[in-house]
mmCIF file of C-alpha atoms in Angstrom:
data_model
loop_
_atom_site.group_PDB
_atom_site.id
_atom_site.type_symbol
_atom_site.label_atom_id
_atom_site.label_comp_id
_atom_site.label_asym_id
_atom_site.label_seq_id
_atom_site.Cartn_x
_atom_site.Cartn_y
_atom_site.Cartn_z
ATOM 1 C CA UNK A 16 0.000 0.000 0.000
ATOM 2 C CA UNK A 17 2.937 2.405 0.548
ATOM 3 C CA UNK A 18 3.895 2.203 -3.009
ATOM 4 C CA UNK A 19 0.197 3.306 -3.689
ATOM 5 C CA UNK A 20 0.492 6.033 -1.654
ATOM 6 C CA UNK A 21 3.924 7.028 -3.554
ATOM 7 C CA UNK A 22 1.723 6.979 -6.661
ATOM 8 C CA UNK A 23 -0.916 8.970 -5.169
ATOM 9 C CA UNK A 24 1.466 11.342 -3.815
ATOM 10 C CA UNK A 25 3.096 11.478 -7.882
ATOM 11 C CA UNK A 26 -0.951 12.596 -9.271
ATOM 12 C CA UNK A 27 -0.994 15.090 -6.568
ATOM 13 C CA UNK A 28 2.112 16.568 -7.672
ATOM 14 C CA UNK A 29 0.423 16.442 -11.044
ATOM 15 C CA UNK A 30 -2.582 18.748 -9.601
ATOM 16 C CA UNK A 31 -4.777 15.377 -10.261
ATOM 17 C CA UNK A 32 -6.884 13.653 -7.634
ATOM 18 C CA UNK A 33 -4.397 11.833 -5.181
ATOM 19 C CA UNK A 34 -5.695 8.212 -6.021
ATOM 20 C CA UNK A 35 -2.617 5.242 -6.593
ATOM 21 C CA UNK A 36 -2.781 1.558 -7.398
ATOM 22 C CA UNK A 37 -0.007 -1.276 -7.893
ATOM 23 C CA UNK A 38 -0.889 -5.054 -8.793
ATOM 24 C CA UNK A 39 1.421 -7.407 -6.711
ATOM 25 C CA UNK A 40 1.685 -11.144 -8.510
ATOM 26 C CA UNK A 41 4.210 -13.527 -5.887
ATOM 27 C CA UNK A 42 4.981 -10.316 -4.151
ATOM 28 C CA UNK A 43 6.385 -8.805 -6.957
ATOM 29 C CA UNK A 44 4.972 -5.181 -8.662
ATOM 30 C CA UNK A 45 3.999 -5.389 -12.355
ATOM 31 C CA UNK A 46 1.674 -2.761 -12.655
ATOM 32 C CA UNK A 47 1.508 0.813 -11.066
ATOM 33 C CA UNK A 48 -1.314 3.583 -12.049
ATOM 34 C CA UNK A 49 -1.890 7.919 -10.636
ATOM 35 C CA UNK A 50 -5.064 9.300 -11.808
ATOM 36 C CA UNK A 51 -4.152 11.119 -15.252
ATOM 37 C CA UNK A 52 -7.815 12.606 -16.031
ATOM 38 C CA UNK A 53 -7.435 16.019 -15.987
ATOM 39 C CA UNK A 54 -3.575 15.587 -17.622
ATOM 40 C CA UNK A 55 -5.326 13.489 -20.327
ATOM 41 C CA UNK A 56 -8.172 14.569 -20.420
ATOM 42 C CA UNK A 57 -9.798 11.138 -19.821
ATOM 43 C CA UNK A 58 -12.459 9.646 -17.830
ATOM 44 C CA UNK A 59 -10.952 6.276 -18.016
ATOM 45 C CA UNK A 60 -7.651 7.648 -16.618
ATOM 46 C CA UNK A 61 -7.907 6.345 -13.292
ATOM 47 C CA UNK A 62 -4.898 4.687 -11.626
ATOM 48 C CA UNK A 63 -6.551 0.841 -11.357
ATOM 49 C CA UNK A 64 -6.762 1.000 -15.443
ATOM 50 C CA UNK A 65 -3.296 2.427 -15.454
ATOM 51 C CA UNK A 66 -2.406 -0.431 -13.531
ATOM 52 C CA UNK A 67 -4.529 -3.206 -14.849
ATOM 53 C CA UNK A 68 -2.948 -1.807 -18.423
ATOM 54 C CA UNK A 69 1.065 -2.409 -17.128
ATOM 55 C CA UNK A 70 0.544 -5.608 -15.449
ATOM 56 C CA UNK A 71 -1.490 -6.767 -18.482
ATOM 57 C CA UNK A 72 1.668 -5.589 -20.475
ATOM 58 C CA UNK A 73 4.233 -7.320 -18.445
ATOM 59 C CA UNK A 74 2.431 -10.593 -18.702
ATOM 60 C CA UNK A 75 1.324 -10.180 -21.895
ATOM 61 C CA UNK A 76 -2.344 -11.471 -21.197
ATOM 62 C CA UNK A 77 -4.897 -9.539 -20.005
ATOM 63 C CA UNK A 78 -5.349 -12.161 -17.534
ATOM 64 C CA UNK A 79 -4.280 -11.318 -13.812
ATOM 65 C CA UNK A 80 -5.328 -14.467 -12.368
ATOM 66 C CA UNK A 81 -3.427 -14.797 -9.186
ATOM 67 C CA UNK A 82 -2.869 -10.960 -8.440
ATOM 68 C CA UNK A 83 -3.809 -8.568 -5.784
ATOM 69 C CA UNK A 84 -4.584 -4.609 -6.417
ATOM 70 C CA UNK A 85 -3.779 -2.484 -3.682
ATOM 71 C CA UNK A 86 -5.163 0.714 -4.161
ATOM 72 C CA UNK A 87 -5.341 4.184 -2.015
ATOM 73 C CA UNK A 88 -9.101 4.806 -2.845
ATOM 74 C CA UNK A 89 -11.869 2.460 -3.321
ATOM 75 C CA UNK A 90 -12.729 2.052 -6.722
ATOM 76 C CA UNK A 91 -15.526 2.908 -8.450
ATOM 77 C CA UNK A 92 -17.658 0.540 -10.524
ATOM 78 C CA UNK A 93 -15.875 1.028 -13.836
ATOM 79 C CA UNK A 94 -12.649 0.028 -12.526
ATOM 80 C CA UNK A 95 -14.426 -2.817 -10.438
ATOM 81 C CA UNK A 96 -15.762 -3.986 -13.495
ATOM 82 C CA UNK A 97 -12.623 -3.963 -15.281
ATOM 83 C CA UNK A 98 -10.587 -5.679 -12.129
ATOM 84 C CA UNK A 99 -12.876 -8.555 -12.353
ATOM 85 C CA UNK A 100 -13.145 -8.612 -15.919
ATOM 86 C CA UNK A 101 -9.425 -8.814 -15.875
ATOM 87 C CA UNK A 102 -9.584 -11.463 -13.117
ATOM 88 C CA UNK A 103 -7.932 -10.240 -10.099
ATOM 89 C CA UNK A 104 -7.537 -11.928 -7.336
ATOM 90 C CA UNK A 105 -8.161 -9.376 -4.395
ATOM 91 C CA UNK A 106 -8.738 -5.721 -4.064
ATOM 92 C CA UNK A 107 -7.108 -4.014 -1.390
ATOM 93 C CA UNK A 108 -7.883 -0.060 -0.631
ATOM 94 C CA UNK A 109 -7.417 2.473 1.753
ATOM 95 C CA UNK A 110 -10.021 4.798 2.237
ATOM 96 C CA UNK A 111 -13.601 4.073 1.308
ATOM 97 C CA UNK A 112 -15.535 6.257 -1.102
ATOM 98 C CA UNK A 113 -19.014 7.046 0.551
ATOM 99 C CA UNK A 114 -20.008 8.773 -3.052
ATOM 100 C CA UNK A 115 -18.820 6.437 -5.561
ATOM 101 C CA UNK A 116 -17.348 2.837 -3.945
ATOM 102 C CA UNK A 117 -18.171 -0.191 -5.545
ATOM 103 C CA UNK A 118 -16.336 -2.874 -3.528
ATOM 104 C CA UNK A 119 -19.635 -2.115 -0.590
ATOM 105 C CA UNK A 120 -19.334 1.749 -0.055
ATOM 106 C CA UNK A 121 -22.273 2.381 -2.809
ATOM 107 C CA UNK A 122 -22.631 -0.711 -4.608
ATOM 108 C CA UNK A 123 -20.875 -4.235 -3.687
ATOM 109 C CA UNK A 124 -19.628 -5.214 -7.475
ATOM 110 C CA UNK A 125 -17.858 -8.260 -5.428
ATOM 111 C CA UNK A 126 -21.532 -9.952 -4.905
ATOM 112 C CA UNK A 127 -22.330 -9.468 -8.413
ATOM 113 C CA UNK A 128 -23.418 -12.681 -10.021
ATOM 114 C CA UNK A 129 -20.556 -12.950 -12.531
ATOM 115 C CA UNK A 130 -17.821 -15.275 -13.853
ATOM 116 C CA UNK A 131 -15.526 -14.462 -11.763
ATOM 117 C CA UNK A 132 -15.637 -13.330 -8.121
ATOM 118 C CA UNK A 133 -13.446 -10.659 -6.636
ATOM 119 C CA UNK A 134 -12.644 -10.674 -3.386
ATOM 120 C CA UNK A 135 -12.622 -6.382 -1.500
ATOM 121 C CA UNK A 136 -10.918 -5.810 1.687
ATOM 122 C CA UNK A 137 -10.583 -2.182 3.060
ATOM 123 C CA UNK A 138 -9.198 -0.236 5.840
ATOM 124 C CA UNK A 139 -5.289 -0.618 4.713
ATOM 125 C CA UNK A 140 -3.983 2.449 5.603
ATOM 126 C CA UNK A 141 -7.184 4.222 5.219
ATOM 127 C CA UNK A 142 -6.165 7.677 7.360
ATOM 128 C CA UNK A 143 -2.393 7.862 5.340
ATOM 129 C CA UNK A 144 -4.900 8.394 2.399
ATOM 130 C CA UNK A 145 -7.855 9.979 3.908
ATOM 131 C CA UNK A 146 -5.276 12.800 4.854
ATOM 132 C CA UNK A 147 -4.019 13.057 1.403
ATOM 133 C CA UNK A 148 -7.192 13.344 -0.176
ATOM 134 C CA UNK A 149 -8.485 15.557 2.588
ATOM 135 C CA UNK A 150 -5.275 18.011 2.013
ATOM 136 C CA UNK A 151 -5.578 18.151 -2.006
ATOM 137 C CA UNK A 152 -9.283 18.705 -1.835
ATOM 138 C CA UNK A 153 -8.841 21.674 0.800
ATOM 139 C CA UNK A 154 -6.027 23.352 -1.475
ATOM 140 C CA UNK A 155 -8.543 23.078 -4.711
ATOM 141 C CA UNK A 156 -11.271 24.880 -2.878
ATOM 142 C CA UNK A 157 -9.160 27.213 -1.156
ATOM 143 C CA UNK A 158 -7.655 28.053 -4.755
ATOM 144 C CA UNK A 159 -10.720 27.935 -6.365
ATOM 145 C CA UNK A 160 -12.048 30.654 -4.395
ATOM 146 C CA UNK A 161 -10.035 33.083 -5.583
ATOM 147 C CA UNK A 162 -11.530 32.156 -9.426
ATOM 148 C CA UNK A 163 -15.224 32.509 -8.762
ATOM 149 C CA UNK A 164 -18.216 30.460 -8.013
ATOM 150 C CA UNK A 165 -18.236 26.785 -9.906
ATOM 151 C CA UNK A 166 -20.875 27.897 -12.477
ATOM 152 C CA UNK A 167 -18.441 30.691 -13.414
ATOM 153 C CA UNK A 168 -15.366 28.612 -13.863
ATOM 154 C CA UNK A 169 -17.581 26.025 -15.499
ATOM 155 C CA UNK A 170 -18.204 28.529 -18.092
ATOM 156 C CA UNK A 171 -15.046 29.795 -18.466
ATOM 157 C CA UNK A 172 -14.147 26.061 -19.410
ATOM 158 C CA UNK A 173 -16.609 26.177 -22.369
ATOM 159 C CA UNK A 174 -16.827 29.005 -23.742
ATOM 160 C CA UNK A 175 -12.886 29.724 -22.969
ATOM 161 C CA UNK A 176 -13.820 33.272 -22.308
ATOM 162 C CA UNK A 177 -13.284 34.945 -18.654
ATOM 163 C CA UNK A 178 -16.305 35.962 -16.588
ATOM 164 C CA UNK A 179 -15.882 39.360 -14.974
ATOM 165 C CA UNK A 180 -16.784 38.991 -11.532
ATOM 166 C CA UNK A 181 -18.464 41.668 -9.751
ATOM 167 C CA UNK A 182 -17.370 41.512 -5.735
ATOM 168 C CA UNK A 183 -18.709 45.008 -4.702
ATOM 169 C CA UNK A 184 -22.096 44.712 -3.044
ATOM 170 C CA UNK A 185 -24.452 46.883 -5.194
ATOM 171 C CA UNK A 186 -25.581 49.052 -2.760
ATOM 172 C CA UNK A 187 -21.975 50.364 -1.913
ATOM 173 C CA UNK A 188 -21.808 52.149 -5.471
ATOM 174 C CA UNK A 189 -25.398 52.871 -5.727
ATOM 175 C CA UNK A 190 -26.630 54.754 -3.064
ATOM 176 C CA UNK A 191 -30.460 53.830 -3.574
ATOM 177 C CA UNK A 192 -30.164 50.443 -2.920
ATOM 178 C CA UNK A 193 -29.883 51.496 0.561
#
Protein backbone atom coordinates (compact mmCIF):
# COMPACT_ATOMS: atom_id res chain seq x y z
CA UNK A 1 0.00 0.00 0.00
CA UNK A 2 2.94 2.41 0.55
CA UNK A 3 3.90 2.20 -3.01
CA UNK A 4 0.20 3.31 -3.69
CA UNK A 5 0.49 6.03 -1.65
CA UNK A 6 3.92 7.03 -3.55
CA UNK A 7 1.72 6.98 -6.66
CA UNK A 8 -0.92 8.97 -5.17
CA UNK A 9 1.47 11.34 -3.82
CA UNK A 10 3.10 11.48 -7.88
CA UNK A 11 -0.95 12.60 -9.27
CA UNK A 12 -0.99 15.09 -6.57
CA UNK A 13 2.11 16.57 -7.67
CA UNK A 14 0.42 16.44 -11.04
CA UNK A 15 -2.58 18.75 -9.60
CA UNK A 16 -4.78 15.38 -10.26
CA UNK A 17 -6.88 13.65 -7.63
CA UNK A 18 -4.40 11.83 -5.18
CA UNK A 19 -5.70 8.21 -6.02
CA UNK A 20 -2.62 5.24 -6.59
CA UNK A 21 -2.78 1.56 -7.40
CA UNK A 22 -0.01 -1.28 -7.89
CA UNK A 23 -0.89 -5.05 -8.79
CA UNK A 24 1.42 -7.41 -6.71
CA UNK A 25 1.68 -11.14 -8.51
CA UNK A 26 4.21 -13.53 -5.89
CA UNK A 27 4.98 -10.32 -4.15
CA UNK A 28 6.38 -8.81 -6.96
CA UNK A 29 4.97 -5.18 -8.66
CA UNK A 30 4.00 -5.39 -12.36
CA UNK A 31 1.67 -2.76 -12.65
CA UNK A 32 1.51 0.81 -11.07
CA UNK A 33 -1.31 3.58 -12.05
CA UNK A 34 -1.89 7.92 -10.64
CA UNK A 35 -5.06 9.30 -11.81
CA UNK A 36 -4.15 11.12 -15.25
CA UNK A 37 -7.82 12.61 -16.03
CA UNK A 38 -7.44 16.02 -15.99
CA UNK A 39 -3.58 15.59 -17.62
CA UNK A 40 -5.33 13.49 -20.33
CA UNK A 41 -8.17 14.57 -20.42
CA UNK A 42 -9.80 11.14 -19.82
CA UNK A 43 -12.46 9.65 -17.83
CA UNK A 44 -10.95 6.28 -18.02
CA UNK A 45 -7.65 7.65 -16.62
CA UNK A 46 -7.91 6.34 -13.29
CA UNK A 47 -4.90 4.69 -11.63
CA UNK A 48 -6.55 0.84 -11.36
CA UNK A 49 -6.76 1.00 -15.44
CA UNK A 50 -3.30 2.43 -15.45
CA UNK A 51 -2.41 -0.43 -13.53
CA UNK A 52 -4.53 -3.21 -14.85
CA UNK A 53 -2.95 -1.81 -18.42
CA UNK A 54 1.06 -2.41 -17.13
CA UNK A 55 0.54 -5.61 -15.45
CA UNK A 56 -1.49 -6.77 -18.48
CA UNK A 57 1.67 -5.59 -20.48
CA UNK A 58 4.23 -7.32 -18.44
CA UNK A 59 2.43 -10.59 -18.70
CA UNK A 60 1.32 -10.18 -21.89
CA UNK A 61 -2.34 -11.47 -21.20
CA UNK A 62 -4.90 -9.54 -20.00
CA UNK A 63 -5.35 -12.16 -17.53
CA UNK A 64 -4.28 -11.32 -13.81
CA UNK A 65 -5.33 -14.47 -12.37
CA UNK A 66 -3.43 -14.80 -9.19
CA UNK A 67 -2.87 -10.96 -8.44
CA UNK A 68 -3.81 -8.57 -5.78
CA UNK A 69 -4.58 -4.61 -6.42
CA UNK A 70 -3.78 -2.48 -3.68
CA UNK A 71 -5.16 0.71 -4.16
CA UNK A 72 -5.34 4.18 -2.02
CA UNK A 73 -9.10 4.81 -2.85
CA UNK A 74 -11.87 2.46 -3.32
CA UNK A 75 -12.73 2.05 -6.72
CA UNK A 76 -15.53 2.91 -8.45
CA UNK A 77 -17.66 0.54 -10.52
CA UNK A 78 -15.87 1.03 -13.84
CA UNK A 79 -12.65 0.03 -12.53
CA UNK A 80 -14.43 -2.82 -10.44
CA UNK A 81 -15.76 -3.99 -13.49
CA UNK A 82 -12.62 -3.96 -15.28
CA UNK A 83 -10.59 -5.68 -12.13
CA UNK A 84 -12.88 -8.55 -12.35
CA UNK A 85 -13.15 -8.61 -15.92
CA UNK A 86 -9.43 -8.81 -15.88
CA UNK A 87 -9.58 -11.46 -13.12
CA UNK A 88 -7.93 -10.24 -10.10
CA UNK A 89 -7.54 -11.93 -7.34
CA UNK A 90 -8.16 -9.38 -4.39
CA UNK A 91 -8.74 -5.72 -4.06
CA UNK A 92 -7.11 -4.01 -1.39
CA UNK A 93 -7.88 -0.06 -0.63
CA UNK A 94 -7.42 2.47 1.75
CA UNK A 95 -10.02 4.80 2.24
CA UNK A 96 -13.60 4.07 1.31
CA UNK A 97 -15.54 6.26 -1.10
CA UNK A 98 -19.01 7.05 0.55
CA UNK A 99 -20.01 8.77 -3.05
CA UNK A 100 -18.82 6.44 -5.56
CA UNK A 101 -17.35 2.84 -3.95
CA UNK A 102 -18.17 -0.19 -5.54
CA UNK A 103 -16.34 -2.87 -3.53
CA UNK A 104 -19.64 -2.12 -0.59
CA UNK A 105 -19.33 1.75 -0.05
CA UNK A 106 -22.27 2.38 -2.81
CA UNK A 107 -22.63 -0.71 -4.61
CA UNK A 108 -20.87 -4.23 -3.69
CA UNK A 109 -19.63 -5.21 -7.48
CA UNK A 110 -17.86 -8.26 -5.43
CA UNK A 111 -21.53 -9.95 -4.90
CA UNK A 112 -22.33 -9.47 -8.41
CA UNK A 113 -23.42 -12.68 -10.02
CA UNK A 114 -20.56 -12.95 -12.53
CA UNK A 115 -17.82 -15.28 -13.85
CA UNK A 116 -15.53 -14.46 -11.76
CA UNK A 117 -15.64 -13.33 -8.12
CA UNK A 118 -13.45 -10.66 -6.64
CA UNK A 119 -12.64 -10.67 -3.39
CA UNK A 120 -12.62 -6.38 -1.50
CA UNK A 121 -10.92 -5.81 1.69
CA UNK A 122 -10.58 -2.18 3.06
CA UNK A 123 -9.20 -0.24 5.84
CA UNK A 124 -5.29 -0.62 4.71
CA UNK A 125 -3.98 2.45 5.60
CA UNK A 126 -7.18 4.22 5.22
CA UNK A 127 -6.17 7.68 7.36
CA UNK A 128 -2.39 7.86 5.34
CA UNK A 129 -4.90 8.39 2.40
CA UNK A 130 -7.85 9.98 3.91
CA UNK A 131 -5.28 12.80 4.85
CA UNK A 132 -4.02 13.06 1.40
CA UNK A 133 -7.19 13.34 -0.18
CA UNK A 134 -8.49 15.56 2.59
CA UNK A 135 -5.27 18.01 2.01
CA UNK A 136 -5.58 18.15 -2.01
CA UNK A 137 -9.28 18.70 -1.83
CA UNK A 138 -8.84 21.67 0.80
CA UNK A 139 -6.03 23.35 -1.48
CA UNK A 140 -8.54 23.08 -4.71
CA UNK A 141 -11.27 24.88 -2.88
CA UNK A 142 -9.16 27.21 -1.16
CA UNK A 143 -7.66 28.05 -4.75
CA UNK A 144 -10.72 27.94 -6.37
CA UNK A 145 -12.05 30.65 -4.40
CA UNK A 146 -10.04 33.08 -5.58
CA UNK A 147 -11.53 32.16 -9.43
CA UNK A 148 -15.22 32.51 -8.76
CA UNK A 149 -18.22 30.46 -8.01
CA UNK A 150 -18.24 26.79 -9.91
CA UNK A 151 -20.88 27.90 -12.48
CA UNK A 152 -18.44 30.69 -13.41
CA UNK A 153 -15.37 28.61 -13.86
CA UNK A 154 -17.58 26.03 -15.50
CA UNK A 155 -18.20 28.53 -18.09
CA UNK A 156 -15.05 29.79 -18.47
CA UNK A 157 -14.15 26.06 -19.41
CA UNK A 158 -16.61 26.18 -22.37
CA UNK A 159 -16.83 29.00 -23.74
CA UNK A 160 -12.89 29.72 -22.97
CA UNK A 161 -13.82 33.27 -22.31
CA UNK A 162 -13.28 34.94 -18.65
CA UNK A 163 -16.30 35.96 -16.59
CA UNK A 164 -15.88 39.36 -14.97
CA UNK A 165 -16.78 38.99 -11.53
CA UNK A 166 -18.46 41.67 -9.75
CA UNK A 167 -17.37 41.51 -5.74
CA UNK A 168 -18.71 45.01 -4.70
CA UNK A 169 -22.10 44.71 -3.04
CA UNK A 170 -24.45 46.88 -5.19
CA UNK A 171 -25.58 49.05 -2.76
CA UNK A 172 -21.97 50.36 -1.91
CA UNK A 173 -21.81 52.15 -5.47
CA UNK A 174 -25.40 52.87 -5.73
CA UNK A 175 -26.63 54.75 -3.06
CA UNK A 176 -30.46 53.83 -3.57
CA UNK A 177 -30.16 50.44 -2.92
CA UNK A 178 -29.88 51.50 0.56
Amino acid sequence: MKLALNQAARAAALGETPIGAVIVLDGQVIGRGRNRREQRTDATEHAEMMAIRQASRKLRSWRLSGCDLYVTLEPCLMCAGALINARIRRIVFAASDPKAGACGSVVAAQDFPLMHQVRCEGGLMAEASSVMLRRFFQALRERDKGRGSRGHRRDEARTGRKQILMHARPEADHPEYT
